[in-house]
């Protein structure tokens, strides 16, 4: 019964494996991402039939996968979009190349070594089979498309790196994983790994990180000949990439590796007297750059790869990679520490410059035009941004040089402002002494005198402390104003009191004058009334006497009356004198 169940279970597993393999083979004509399904089906089949030998199992799966891949890539098919279905697990890297046009058996055979390497380490595998643009410029065009496709995916499903290799390369040691070349986490600003030969940058093999920086880089490479048509490109896209890596925006994010690690050139077989850039036992890849017999060498080394010779396919720990890579990163970490120290000092200098310029701008406030103020603010912001966003001390130095031009202008204005400040300080002391010498201010100048002594000491000290001098000068001016105001208030109070006293005295005098005038008027009225009464009485008496005299004279000779018809002044004199005297008294 147990045997029957076992056979039934194995039969189901075989059916499942066959279904997976058939589905994978059917889908191979559309996409290479379904190699995972093929590998899964093969693994189920191996487990079902009890294949316990790990090495034979791995070879069996790889052989099956490679044969399937070969069938799908023998015809020049266009590269499929990479977003049809996600792989079961997130690969750390993808291998990328182009091979289109007339079938080239030598290069197709070389690609088999890369396909085997990809399957062994579960890397995504991309081959462009149709021309997108002209010639070698398909490299940046295809990479740009893949990078954009990956960036459209959720981060947990994206590839981390793309490994570009030209078709004239062969993997001679598939046991070397690509991740051994990835930079450590404290070098996460490195997005491009490349090697150089005697011509400079070699773009035949390199790593590029999947991120927006890489999209900008490949966009710039692809657009290089359009926007810089006059620049000579000796090696087409390779020269364009080299030129861009000399620019600040890309330079600090790329790192040169030892050429032999992943871009070794052809050498004699098992020759230990080779040059540092030539392939040796245990190295991952051989590249036939610049060789006239590329196809012959590609077939030769592809045969070496297919034979899986033990002297070439060394385990990673048996190669020179671990020691060389460890030494490399020790050196790079030392350089990074040194660079960070230099960068830290440079940033500190930059921040000090920013602080100096800001302080100077406050001292010369009002002396800068609107355009000068705007230019200064722009340079300050540029330097701040450069310090925050770059690790390139040269870029910081250039931003500092731009700001120093403004600093020199501000320094001139600052010197003028300092001279004005010192002049104002001395003038404040003179004004304070003048105010203090006024006897009226004696009771208000104690605080002013103390501040004047302090300002005098600051002006005599070297170097001058501008802020303290300005503050002390302003304080002296404030105290002078207060003292003058206090004296003015006191004088005003005295003047007010004096005016009040004078007013009261005037009012008193006026009252006395009014009283005297009233008394005089009373006396005058009394005298006038007495004089009027006396005059009336005198007139009445005179009239009576005149009448009596007239009556007496009528009887005495009327003849004498005609002789005496003219008035007699001596008879009227006393009466007229009395009347005149009365008038003067009345007046």
Coordinates of C-alpha atoms in Angstrom, one line a residue:
X1 CA 0.0 0.0 0.0
X2 CA 2.8 2.4 1.0
X3 CA 4.6 1.5 -2.3
X4 CA 1.4 2.2 -4.2
X5 CA 1.1 5.6 -2.5
X6 CA 4.7 6.4 -3.2
X7 CA 4.3 5.6 -6.9
X8 CA 1.1 7.6 -7.1
X9 CA 2.8 10.6 -5.4
X10 CA 5.8 10.3 -7.8
X11 CA 3.5 10.1 -10.7
X12 CA 1.8 13.3 -9.7
X13 CA 5.2 15.0 -9.3
X14 CA 6.3 13.8 -12.7
X15 CA 3.1 15.2 -14.2
X16 CA 3.7 18.5 -12.5
X17 CA 7.3 18.7 -13.6
X18 CA 6.4 17.9 -17.2
X19 CA 3.7 20.5 -17.1
X20 CA 6.1 23.2 -15.8
X21 CA 8.7 22.3 -18.4
X22 CA 6.3 22.3 -21.2
X23 CA 4.8 25.6 -20.1
X24 CA 8.3 27.0 -19.9
X25 CA 9.3 25.8 -23.3
X26 CA 6.1 27.2 -24.8
X27 CA 6.7 30.6 -23.3
X28 CA 10.4 30.7 -24.2
X29 CA 9.4 32.1 -27.6
X30 CA 8.0 35.2 -25.8
X31 CA 10.2 35.9 -22.8
X32 CA 13.4 34.7 -21.1
X33 CA 12.1 35.4 -17.7
X34 CA 10.3 32.1 -17.6
X35 CA 13.6 30.2 -17.2
X36 CA 12.7 30.1 -13.5
X37 CA 9.7 28.0 -14.4
X38 CA 11.9 25.7 -16.4
X39 CA 14.4 25.4 -13.5
X40 CA 11.6 24.7 -11.1
X41 CA 10.2 21.9 -13.2
X42 CA 13.6 20.4 -13.6
X43 CA 14.2 20.5 -9.9
X44 CA 10.9 18.8 -9.2
X45 CA 11.9 16.1 -11.7
X46 CA 15.3 15.6 -10.1
X47 CA 13.7 15.4 -6.6
X48 CA 11.1 12.9 -7.8
X49 CA 13.6 10.5 -9.3
X50 CA 15.9 10.7 -6.3
X51 CA 18.9 12.4 -7.9
X52 CA 21.0 13.0 -4.8
X53 CA 24.3 14.0 -6.3
X54 CA 24.4 17.8 -6.0
X55 CA 26.9 18.4 -8.8
X56 CA 25.1 16.2 -11.4
X57 CA 21.8 17.8 -10.4
X58 CA 23.2 21.3 -11.0
X59 CA 24.7 20.3 -14.3
X60 CA 21.5 18.6 -15.4
X61 CA 19.4 21.7 -14.6
X62 CA 21.9 24.0 -16.2
X63 CA 22.3 21.9 -19.3
X64 CA 18.5 21.7 -19.7
X65 CA 18.2 25.5 -19.2
X66 CA 21.0 26.3 -21.6
X67 CA 19.7 24.0 -24.4
X68 CA 16.3 25.7 -24.0
X69 CA 17.8 29.1 -24.1
X70 CA 19.9 28.3 -27.1
X71 CA 16.8 27.3 -29.0
X72 CA 15.1 30.5 -28.2
X73 CA 18.0 32.8 -29.2
X74 CA 19.2 31.2 -32.3
X75 CA 16.9 33.5 -34.3
X76 CA 17.3 37.3 -34.1
X77 CA 14.4 38.1 -31.9
X78 CA 13.7 41.5 -30.3
X79 CA 14.2 41.8 -26.6
X80 CA 10.9 41.2 -24.7
X81 CA 9.6 43.7 -22.1
X82 CA 10.7 42.6 -18.6
X83 CA 7.4 43.4 -16.9
X84 CA 5.2 40.5 -18.1
X85 CA 5.5 38.4 -14.9
X86 CA 7.8 38.9 -11.9
X87 CA 10.4 36.2 -11.1
X88 CA 9.7 34.1 -8.1
X89 CA 12.6 35.7 -6.2
X90 CA 14.2 39.0 -6.7
X91 CA 17.5 38.6 -8.6
X92 CA 20.3 40.8 -7.4
X93 CA 21.5 41.6 -10.9
X94 CA 20.7 41.3 -14.6
X95 CA 23.1 40.5 -17.4
X96 CA 22.7 42.6 -20.5
X97 CA 24.1 42.6 -24.0
X98 CA 23.1 43.0 -27.7
X99 CA 23.5 40.6 -30.6
X100 CA 21.5 41.2 -33.7
X101 CA 21.8 40.9 -37.4
X102 CA 23.2 37.9 -39.3
X103 CA 23.8 34.9 -37.0
X104 CA 27.4 34.8 -35.7
X105 CA 28.2 31.3 -34.4
X106 CA 31.3 32.5 -32.5
X107 CA 29.4 35.1 -30.5
X108 CA 26.4 32.9 -30.0
X109 CA 28.7 30.4 -28.4
X110 CA 30.2 33.0 -26.2
X111 CA 26.8 34.1 -25.1
X112 CA 26.1 30.6 -23.9
X113 CA 28.8 31.0 -21.2
X114 CA 27.0 34.1 -20.0
X115 CA 23.6 32.3 -20.1
X116 CA 25.0 29.5 -18.0
X117 CA 26.5 31.9 -15.5
X118 CA 23.1 33.8 -15.2
X119 CA 21.2 30.6 -14.6
X120 CA 23.8 29.3 -12.1
X121 CA 23.4 32.4 -9.9
X122 CA 19.8 33.2 -10.7
X123 CA 20.5 36.5 -12.6
X124 CA 18.0 38.1 -15.0
X125 CA 19.2 37.7 -18.6
X126 CA 18.6 40.3 -21.4
X127 CA 19.7 40.1 -25.0
X128 CA 18.7 42.7 -27.5
X129 CA 18.0 41.0 -30.8
X130 CA 16.7 43.9 -32.9
X131 CA 18.4 47.2 -33.7
X132 CA 16.9 50.2 -31.9
X133 CA 19.2 52.9 -33.1
X134 CA 22.3 52.9 -35.2
X135 CA 25.3 50.7 -34.4
X136 CA 27.0 50.7 -31.1
X137 CA 24.6 53.4 -29.7
X138 CA 22.2 50.5 -29.1
X139 CA 24.1 49.9 -25.9
X140 CA 23.1 53.0 -24.1
X141 CA 19.6 52.9 -25.7
X142 CA 18.9 49.3 -24.5
X143 CA 20.4 50.0 -21.0
X144 CA 18.3 53.1 -20.7
X145 CA 15.1 51.2 -21.6
X146 CA 15.9 48.4 -19.1
X147 CA 16.7 50.9 -16.3
X148 CA 13.4 52.7 -16.9
X149 CA 11.5 49.4 -16.9
X150 CA 13.1 48.4 -13.6
X151 CA 12.4 51.8 -12.0
X152 CA 8.7 51.3 -12.8
X153 CA 8.6 48.3 -10.6
X154 CA 8.1 48.3 -6.8
X155 CA 11.5 48.6 -5.1
X156 CA 11.3 45.0 -3.7
X157 CA 11.0 43.6 -7.2
X158 CA 13.7 45.7 -8.9
X159 CA 17.1 44.4 -9.9
X160 CA 19.9 46.1 -8.0
X161 CA 22.5 46.1 -10.7
X162 CA 22.9 45.6 -14.4
X163 CA 26.0 43.9 -15.7
X164 CA 26.8 45.0 -19.3
X165 CA 29.2 42.9 -21.4
X166 CA 30.0 43.0 -25.1
X167 CA 29.4 39.9 -27.2
X168 CA 33.1 39.4 -27.6
X169 CA 33.5 38.2 -24.0
X170 CA 33.4 34.7 -22.4
X171 CA 32.7 33.6 -18.8
X172 CA 35.6 31.3 -18.1
X173 CA 34.8 30.8 -14.4
X174 CA 31.0 30.7 -13.8
X175 CA 31.6 30.1 -10.1
X176 CA 32.4 33.8 -9.5
X177 CA 29.2 35.6 -8.5
X178 CA 28.7 39.2 -9.6
X179 CA 27.9 40.4 -6.1
X180 CA 31.5 40.0 -5.0
X181 CA 32.2 43.2 -7.0
X182 CA 29.4 45.3 -5.5
X183 CA 30.6 48.1 -3.3
X184 CA 29.9 47.9 0.4
X185 CA 27.1 49.9 2.0
X186 CA 29.3 52.9 3.0
X187 CA 30.0 53.4 -0.7
X188 CA 26.3 53.5 -1.7
X189 CA 27.0 56.7 -3.6
X190 CA 28.9 54.6 -6.2
X191 CA 26.6 53.7 -9.1
X192 CA 29.0 52.8 -11.9
X193 CA 31.9 50.2 -11.8
X194 CA 34.3 50.3 -14.7
X195 CA 37.8 49.5 -15.7
X196 CA 40.4 51.2 -17.9
X197 CA 43.0 50.0 -20.4
X198 CA 45.7 51.9 -22.2
X199 CA 43.1 53.9 -24.1
X200 CA 41.3 55.0 -21.0
X201 CA 37.8 53.9 -20.0
X202 CA 36.7 50.6 -21.6
X203 CA 32.9 50.3 -21.9
X204 CA 32.9 46.7 -23.0
X205 CA 32.2 45.4 -19.5
X206 CA 30.8 47.4 -16.6
X207 CA 28.3 47.4 -13.8
X208 CA 25.6 50.1 -13.4
X209 CA 23.2 50.4 -10.5
X210 CA 19.5 50.5 -11.0
X211 CA 18.5 54.0 -10.0
X212 CA 17.7 57.5 -11.4
X213 CA 21.4 58.5 -11.5
X214 CA 22.0 55.7 -14.0
X215 CA 19.0 56.8 -16.1
X216 CA 20.5 60.3 -16.3
X217 CA 23.9 58.9 -17.2
X218 CA 22.6 56.7 -20.0
X219 CA 20.4 59.5 -21.2
X220 CA 23.4 61.8 -21.4
X221 CA 25.5 59.2 -23.2
X222 CA 22.7 58.6 -25.8
X223 CA 22.2 62.3 -26.3
X224 CA 25.9 63.2 -26.4
X225 CA 26.4 63.3 -30.2
X226 CA 23.2 65.3 -30.6
X227 CA 23.9 68.1 -28.2
X228 CA 27.7 68.1 -28.7
X229 CA 28.0 67.5 -32.4
X230 CA 31.4 69.2 -32.8
X231 CA 33.1 67.0 -30.2
X232 CA 35.2 64.2 -31.7
X233 CA 34.2 60.7 -30.4
X234 CA 37.2 58.4 -31.1
X235 CA 35.4 55.4 -29.6
X236 CA 31.8 56.4 -30.1
X237 CA 29.7 55.8 -27.0
X238 CA 32.8 54.8 -25.0
X239 CA 34.3 58.2 -25.5
X240 CA 31.0 59.9 -24.7
X241 CA 30.8 58.0 -21.4
X242 CA 34.4 58.8 -20.6
X243 CA 33.8 62.5 -21.2
X244 CA 30.7 62.5 -19.0
X245 CA 32.6 60.8 -16.2
X246 CA 35.0 63.8 -16.1
X247 CA 32.1 66.1 -15.2
X248 CA 31.2 66.8 -11.5
X249 CA 27.7 65.6 -11.8
X250 CA 28.8 62.0 -12.7
X251 CA 32.4 61.8 -11.6
X252 CA 32.0 61.2 -7.9
X253 CA 29.4 58.4 -8.4
X254 CA 31.7 56.1 -10.5
X255 CA 34.6 54.0 -9.4
X256 CA 37.5 52.4 -11.3
X257 CA 38.2 48.8 -10.5
X258 CA 41.3 46.7 -11.4
X259 CA 40.8 45.7 -15.0
X260 CA 41.5 42.0 -14.6
X261 CA 38.6 41.5 -12.1
X262 CA 35.8 41.5 -14.6
X263 CA 37.3 42.8 -17.8
X264 CA 40.5 40.8 -18.3
X265 CA 42.0 40.7 -21.8
X266 CA 43.2 37.6 -23.7
X267 CA 46.4 35.9 -22.8
X268 CA 48.3 32.7 -23.3
X269 CA 46.7 29.6 -21.8
X270 CA 47.9 29.1 -18.2
X271 CA 50.7 31.6 -18.7
X272 CA 51.8 32.9 -15.2
X273 CA 54.0 35.6 -16.7
X274 CA 51.1 37.6 -18.0
X275 CA 50.5 41.3 -17.6
X276 CA 48.2 42.6 -14.8
X277 CA 45.4 43.2 -17.2
X278 CA 45.4 39.7 -18.7
X279 CA 43.2 36.8 -17.7
X280 CA 44.6 34.2 -15.3
X281 CA 43.3 31.0 -13.7
X282 CA 40.2 31.5 -11.6
X283 CA 39.3 34.9 -13.3
X284 CA 35.7 35.3 -14.2
X285 CA 35.8 36.7 -17.7
X286 CA 38.0 37.2 -20.8
X287 CA 37.5 40.0 -23.2
X288 CA 38.8 40.2 -26.8
X289 CA 38.9 44.0 -27.2
X290 CA 41.1 45.2 -30.0
X291 CA 42.0 41.8 -31.3
X292 CA 41.8 41.1 -35.1
X293 CA 40.9 37.5 -34.7
X294 CA 38.0 38.0 -32.2
X295 CA 35.8 35.2 -33.5
X296 CA 38.6 32.6 -33.4
X297 CA 39.5 33.6 -29.8
X298 CA 35.8 33.6 -28.8
X299 CA 35.4 30.0 -30.1
X300 CA 38.6 29.0 -28.4
X301 CA 37.7 30.4 -25.0
X302 CA 34.0 29.2 -25.3
X303 CA 35.3 25.7 -25.7
X304 CA 37.4 26.2 -22.6
X305 CA 34.3 27.3 -20.8
X306 CA 32.2 24.4 -22.0
X307 CA 34.8 21.9 -20.9
X308 CA 34.5 23.3 -17.3
X309 CA 38.2 22.7 -16.7
X310 CA 39.0 22.5 -13.0
X311 CA 42.2 24.6 -13.4
X312 CA 39.9 27.5 -14.6
X313 CA 36.7 26.9 -12.7
X314 CA 38.0 27.5 -9.2
X315 CA 35.8 28.2 -6.2
X316 CA 35.8 31.8 -5.1
X317 CA 37.8 31.1 -2.0
X318 CA 40.5 29.4 -4.2
X319 CA 41.0 32.5 -6.4
X320 CA 42.8 35.7 -5.7
X321 CA 39.6 37.6 -5.6
X322 CA 38.9 37.5 -1.8
X323 CA 42.4 38.8 -0.9
X324 CA 42.5 41.4 -3.7
X325 CA 39.0 42.6 -3.0
X326 CA 39.7 42.9 0.7
X327 CA 42.9 44.9 0.1
X328 CA 41.1 47.0 -2.5
X329 CA 38.4 48.0 0.0
X330 CA 40.8 48.6 2.8
X331 CA 42.6 51.0 0.5
X332 CA 39.3 52.6 -0.6
X333 CA 38.1 53.0 3.0
X334 CA 41.4 54.7 3.9
X335 CA 40.9 57.0 0.9
X336 CA 37.3 57.6 2.0
X337 CA 38.4 58.4 5.5
X338 CA 41.0 60.8 4.2
X339 CA 38.5 62.2 1.8
X340 CA 35.9 62.6 4.6
X341 CA 38.5 64.5 6.7
X342 CA 39.4 66.7 3.8
X343 CA 35.8 67.2 3.0
X344 CA 34.9 67.9 6.6
X345 CA 37.6 70.5 6.8
X346 CA 36.4 72.0 3.5
X347 CA 32.8 72.1 4.6
X348 CA 33.9 73.7 7.9
X349 CA 35.8 76.3 5.9
X350 CA 32.7 76.8 3.7
X351 CA 30.4 77.2 6.7
X352 CA 32.8 79.7 8.2
X353 CA 32.9 81.6 4.9
X354 CA 29.1 81.6 4.9
X355 CA 29.0 82.9 8.5
X356 CA 31.6 85.6 7.6
X357 CA 29.7 86.8 4.6
X358 CA 26.4 86.9 6.5
X359 CA 28.0 88.9 9.3
X360 CA 29.6 91.3 6.8
X361 CA 26.2 91.7 5.0
X362 CA 24.7 92.8 8.3
X363 CA 27.4 95.4 9.0
X364 CA 27.0 96.9 5.5
X365 CA 23.2 96.7 5.5
X366 CA 21.9 99.4 3.2
X367 CA 25.2 99.8 1.3
X368 CA 24.4 96.9 -1.2
X369 CA 22.2 97.4 -4.2
X370 CA 19.2 95.1 -4.7
X371 CA 21.1 93.3 -7.5
X372 CA 24.2 92.8 -5.3
X373 CA 22.0 91.5 -2.5
X374 CA 20.3 89.0 -4.8
X375 CA 23.6 87.8 -6.2
X376 CA 25.0 87.3 -2.7
X377 CA 22.0 85.3 -1.6
X378 CA 22.2 83.1 -4.7
X379 CA 25.9 82.4 -4.0
X380 CA 25.2 81.6 -0.4
X381 CA 22.4 79.2 -1.2
X382 CA 24.6 77.5 -3.9
X383 CA 27.4 76.9 -1.4
X384 CA 25.0 75.6 1.2
X385 CA 23.4 73.2 -1.3
X386 CA 26.8 72.1 -2.5
X387 CA 27.9 71.3 1.1
X388 CA 24.7 69.3 1.7
X389 CA 24.5 67.4 -1.5
X390 CA 28.0 66.6 -2.7
X391 CA 31.1 64.8 -1.5
X392 CA 33.3 66.6 -4.0
X393 CA 35.6 69.0 -2.2
X394 CA 36.5 70.6 -5.6
X395 CA 32.9 71.5 -6.2
X396 CA 32.8 73.1 -2.8
X397 CA 36.0 74.9 -3.5
X398 CA 34.5 76.4 -6.7
X399 CA 31.4 77.5 -4.9
X400 CA 33.6 79.0 -2.2
X401 CA 35.6 80.9 -4.9
X402 CA 32.4 82.3 -6.3
X403 CA 31.4 83.5 -2.9
X404 CA 34.8 84.9 -2.0
X405 CA 34.4 87.5 -4.8
X406 CA 31.4 88.7 -3.0
X407 CA 33.3 88.5 0.3
X408 CA 36.0 90.8 -1.1
X409 CA 33.4 93.4 -2.1
X410 CA 31.8 93.1 1.3
X411 CA 35.2 93.4 3.0
X412 CA 35.7 96.8 1.4
X413 CA 32.3 97.9 2.5
X414 CA 33.0 96.4 5.9
X415 CA 36.2 98.4 6.2
X416 CA 34.3 101.6 5.3
X417 CA 31.6 100.6 7.8
X418 CA 34.3 100.0 10.5
X419 CA 35.9 103.4 9.9
X420 CA 32.4 105.0 10.2
X421 CA 31.8 103.0 13.3
X422 CA 35.0 104.2 15.0
X423 CA 34.3 107.7 13.9
X424 CA 30.8 107.5 15.4
X425 CA 32.3 106.0 18.6
X426 CA 34.7 108.9 19.1
X427 CA 32.0 111.4 18.3
X428 CA 29.8 109.8 20.9
X429 CA 32.5 110.2 23.5
X430 CA 33.0 113.9 22.6
X431 CA 29.2 114.5 22.8
X432 CA 29.0 112.6 26.1
X433 CA 31.9 114.7 27.6
X434 CA 30.2 117.9 26.4
X435 CA 26.9 116.9 28.0
X436 CA 28.6 115.8 31.2
X437 CA 30.4 119.1 31.5
X438 CA 27.1 121.0 31.7
X439 CA 26.5 121.8 35.4
X440 CA 22.8 121.4 34.9
X441 CA 23.3 117.7 33.9
X442 CA 25.5 116.8 37.0
X443 CA 22.8 114.8 38.7
X444 CA 22.1 112.7 35.6
X445 CA 25.5 111.7 34.1
X446 CA 26.8 108.9 36.4
X447 CA 25.6 106.1 34.1
X448 CA 26.6 108.0 31.0
X449 CA 30.1 108.5 32.4
X450 CA 30.5 104.8 33.1
X451 CA 29.4 103.9 29.6
X452 CA 31.7 106.5 28.1
X453 CA 34.7 105.0 29.9
X454 CA 33.7 101.5 28.6
X455 CA 33.4 102.8 25.0
X456 CA 36.8 104.6 25.3
X457 CA 38.4 101.3 26.5
X458 CA 36.8 99.4 23.6
X459 CA 38.1 101.9 21.0
X460 CA 41.6 101.7 22.4
X461 CA 41.6 97.8 22.4
X462 CA 43.2 95.9 19.5
X463 CA 41.7 94.1 17.6
X464 CA 38.5 96.0 17.7
X465 CA 35.4 94.2 18.8
X466 CA 33.0 95.7 16.3
X467 CA 29.8 94.4 17.8
X468 CA 30.7 95.6 21.3
X469 CA 31.8 99.0 20.0
X470 CA 28.5 99.4 18.0
X471 CA 26.5 98.4 21.1
X472 CA 28.4 100.7 23.4
X473 CA 28.1 103.6 20.9
X474 CA 24.4 103.1 20.7
X475 CA 24.2 102.9 24.5
X476 CA 26.1 106.2 24.8
X477 CA 23.8 107.8 22.3
X478 CA 20.8 106.6 24.2
X479 CA 22.2 107.8 27.6
X480 CA 23.1 111.2 26.0
X481 CA 19.6 111.5 24.8
X482 CA 18.2 110.6 28.2
X483 CA 20.5 113.1 30.0
X484 CA 19.6 115.9 27.5
X485 CA 15.9 115.0 27.9
X486 CA 16.3 115.0 31.7
X487 CA 17.9 118.4 31.7
X488 CA 15.3 119.7 29.4
X489 CA 12.6 118.3 31.6
X490 CA 14.2 119.9 34.7
X491 CA 14.6 123.3 32.9
X492 CA 11.0 123.0 31.7
X493 CA 9.9 122.4 35.2
X494 CA 11.9 125.4 36.5
X495 CA 10.5 127.6 33.7
X496 CA 7.0 126.4 34.4
X497 CA 7.4 127.2 38.1
X498 CA 8.9 130.6 37.4
X499 CA 6.2 131.4 34.9
X500 CA 3.6 130.4 37.5
X501 CA 5.2 132.6 40.1
X502 CA 5.4 135.5 37.6
X503 CA 1.8 134.9 36.7
X504 CA 0.7 134.9 40.3
X505 CA 2.7 138.1 40.9
X506 CA 1.2 139.8 37.8
X507 CA -2.2 138.8 38.9
X508 CA -1.5 140.2 42.4
X509 CA -0.2 143.4 40.9
X510 CA -3.1 143.7 38.6
X511 CA -5.5 143.2 41.5
X512 CA -3.7 145.9 43.4
X513 CA -3.8 148.2 40.4
X514 CA -7.5 147.5 40.0
X515 CA -8.1 148.3 43.7
X516 CA -6.1 151.5 43.5
X517 CA -7.8 152.5 40.3
X518 CA -11.2 151.9 41.9
X519 CA -10.1 154.0 45.0
X520 CA -8.9 156.8 42.7
X521 CA -12.1 156.7 40.7
X522 CA -14.1 156.9 44.0
X523 CA -12.1 159.8 45.1
X524 CA -12.3 161.6 41.8
X525 CA -16.1 161.0 41.7
X526 CA -16.3 162.5 45.2
X527 CA -14.3 165.5 44.3
X528 CA -16.2 165.9 41.1
X529 CA -19.5 165.8 42.9
X530 CA -18.2 168.4 45.5
X531 CA -16.9 170.7 42.8
X532 CA -20.2 170.4 40.9
X533 CA -22.2 171.2 44.0
X534 CA -19.9 174.1 44.9
X535 CA -20.0 175.5 41.4
X536 CA -23.7 175.3 41.3
X537 CA -24.0 177.0 44.5
X538 CA -21.5 179.7 43.4
X539 CA -23.3 180.2 40.2
X540 CA -26.5 180.6 42.1
X541 CA -25.0 183.0 44.5
X542 CA -23.4 184.9 41.6
X543 CA -26.6 185.2 39.8
X544 CA -28.3 186.4 43.0
X545 CA -25.6 189.0 43.5
X546 CA -25.8 190.0 39.9
X547 CA -29.4 190.5 40.1
X548 CA -29.0 192.5 43.3
X549 CA -26.3 194.6 41.7
X550 CA -28.4 195.1 38.6
X551 CA -31.3 196.3 40.8
X552 CA -29.0 198.6 42.7
X553 CA -27.4 200.0 39.5
X554 CA -30.6 200.8 37.8
X555 CA -31.2 203.6 40.1
X556 CA -27.8 205.2 39.8
X557 CA -27.4 207.1 36.7
X558 CA -28.4 205.5 33.6
X559 CA -26.1 207.7 31.7
X560 CA -23.2 205.9 33.2
X561 CA -24.6 202.7 31.8
X562 CA -23.9 203.8 28.2
X563 CA -20.4 204.9 29.1
X564 CA -19.8 201.6 30.8
X565 CA -21.4 199.4 28.0
X566 CA -18.0 197.7 27.4
X567 CA -17.4 194.8 29.8
X568 CA -15.0 195.3 32.7
X569 CA -12.4 192.5 32.8
X570 CA -11.2 193.4 36.3
X571 CA -14.7 192.8 37.6
X572 CA -15.1 189.4 35.9
X573 CA -11.6 188.1 36.6
X574 CA -12.1 186.4 40.0
X575 CA -15.1 184.5 38.7
X576 CA -13.4 183.2 35.6
X577 CA -10.4 182.1 37.6
X578 CA -12.6 180.2 40.0
X579 CA -14.3 178.4 37.0
X580 CA -11.0 177.5 35.4
X581 CA -9.7 176.1 38.7
X582 CA -12.8 174.0 39.0
X583 CA -12.3 172.6 35.5
X584 CA -8.7 171.7 36.2
X585 CA -9.7 169.9 39.5
X586 CA -12.4 167.9 37.6
X587 CA -9.8 166.9 35.0

